[in-house]
XYZ file of C-alpha atoms in Angstrom:
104
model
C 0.000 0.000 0.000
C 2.932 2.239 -0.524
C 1.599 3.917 -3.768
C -1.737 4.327 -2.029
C -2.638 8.321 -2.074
C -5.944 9.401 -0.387
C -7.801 11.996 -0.265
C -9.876 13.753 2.721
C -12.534 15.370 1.151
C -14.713 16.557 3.964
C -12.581 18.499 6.560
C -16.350 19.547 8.524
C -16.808 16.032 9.742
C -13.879 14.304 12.056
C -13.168 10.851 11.037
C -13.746 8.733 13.649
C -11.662 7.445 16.355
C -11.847 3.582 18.178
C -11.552 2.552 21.642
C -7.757 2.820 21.553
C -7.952 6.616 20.053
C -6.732 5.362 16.584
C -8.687 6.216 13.692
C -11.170 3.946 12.446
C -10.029 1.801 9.301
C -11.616 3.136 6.025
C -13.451 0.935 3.849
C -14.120 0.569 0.322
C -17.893 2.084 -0.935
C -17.575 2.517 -4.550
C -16.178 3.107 -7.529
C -17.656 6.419 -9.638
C -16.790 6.289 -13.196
C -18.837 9.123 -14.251
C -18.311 12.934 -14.394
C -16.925 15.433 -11.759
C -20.582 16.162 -11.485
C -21.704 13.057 -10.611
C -18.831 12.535 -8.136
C -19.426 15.862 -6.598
C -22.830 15.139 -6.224
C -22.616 11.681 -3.918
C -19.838 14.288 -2.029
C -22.340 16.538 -1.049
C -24.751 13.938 0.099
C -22.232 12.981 2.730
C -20.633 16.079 3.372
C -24.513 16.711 4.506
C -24.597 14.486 6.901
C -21.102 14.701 8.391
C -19.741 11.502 6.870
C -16.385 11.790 5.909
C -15.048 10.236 3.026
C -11.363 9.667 1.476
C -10.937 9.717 -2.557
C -8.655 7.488 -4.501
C -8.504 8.066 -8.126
C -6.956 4.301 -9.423
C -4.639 3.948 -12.548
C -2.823 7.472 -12.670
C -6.357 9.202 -12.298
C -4.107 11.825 -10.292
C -2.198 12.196 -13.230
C -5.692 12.847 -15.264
C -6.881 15.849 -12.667
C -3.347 17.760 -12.752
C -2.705 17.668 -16.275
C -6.733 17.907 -17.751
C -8.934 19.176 -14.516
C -10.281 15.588 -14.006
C -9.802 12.053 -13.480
C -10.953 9.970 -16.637
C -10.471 6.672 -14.377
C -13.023 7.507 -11.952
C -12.497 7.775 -7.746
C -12.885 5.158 -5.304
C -15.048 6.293 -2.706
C -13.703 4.903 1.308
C -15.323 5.646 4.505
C -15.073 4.904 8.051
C -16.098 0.924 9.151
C -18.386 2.083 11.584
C -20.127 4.753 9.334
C -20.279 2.001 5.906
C -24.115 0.777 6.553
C -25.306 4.563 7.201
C -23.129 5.758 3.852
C -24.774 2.950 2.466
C -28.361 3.855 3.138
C -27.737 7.361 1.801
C -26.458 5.700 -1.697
C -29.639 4.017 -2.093
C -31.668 6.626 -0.415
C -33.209 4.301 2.414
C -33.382 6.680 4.781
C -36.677 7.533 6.408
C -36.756 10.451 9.496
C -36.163 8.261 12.221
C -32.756 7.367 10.535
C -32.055 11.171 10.088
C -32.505 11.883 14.117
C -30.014 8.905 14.686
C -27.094 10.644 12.576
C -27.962 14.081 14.517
């Protein structure tokens, strides 16, 4: 995992800590191939409810954004391993209001 670069793209929300005080492992989500749009998009949704999420863009997609503005690989989308099922539920949009007072 040398080569690994990651990204913190939601410096609002504090990724989360374990027992021991170190941070929680991330975990993979998904893979957006699409736009900038698109990606920025499913950011926003979790920048709304405090989830923070890391960014990997795979196969020199770092390379794409410097030279041309964006990655034409796509990003891989991590979050924290306690926070994956309620990341989840905001992808597919199952959340209903009681799930909304939980994450307050």
């Amino acid at each position: 995992m040398e080569h690994w670069s990651l990204k913190h793209t939601n410096p609002g929300a504090d990724w989360p800590r374990d027992a021991a005080g170190e941070p929680v492992p991330p975990v993979f989500l998904e893979h957006i191939s699409g736009s900038e749009l698109e990606l920025e998009l499913e950011l926003s949704l979790f920048r709304a409810y405090e989830i923070p999420v890391l960014l990997q863009y795979p196969n020199d997609g770092d390379f794409g954004r410097l030279i041309l503005g964006f990655s034409g690989t796509g990003a891989d989308l991590y979050v924290p391993e306690t926070l994956l099922e309620d990341a989840m539920n905001i992808m597919s949009g199952d959340i209903s209001p009681d799930d909304e007072e939980e994450l307050q």
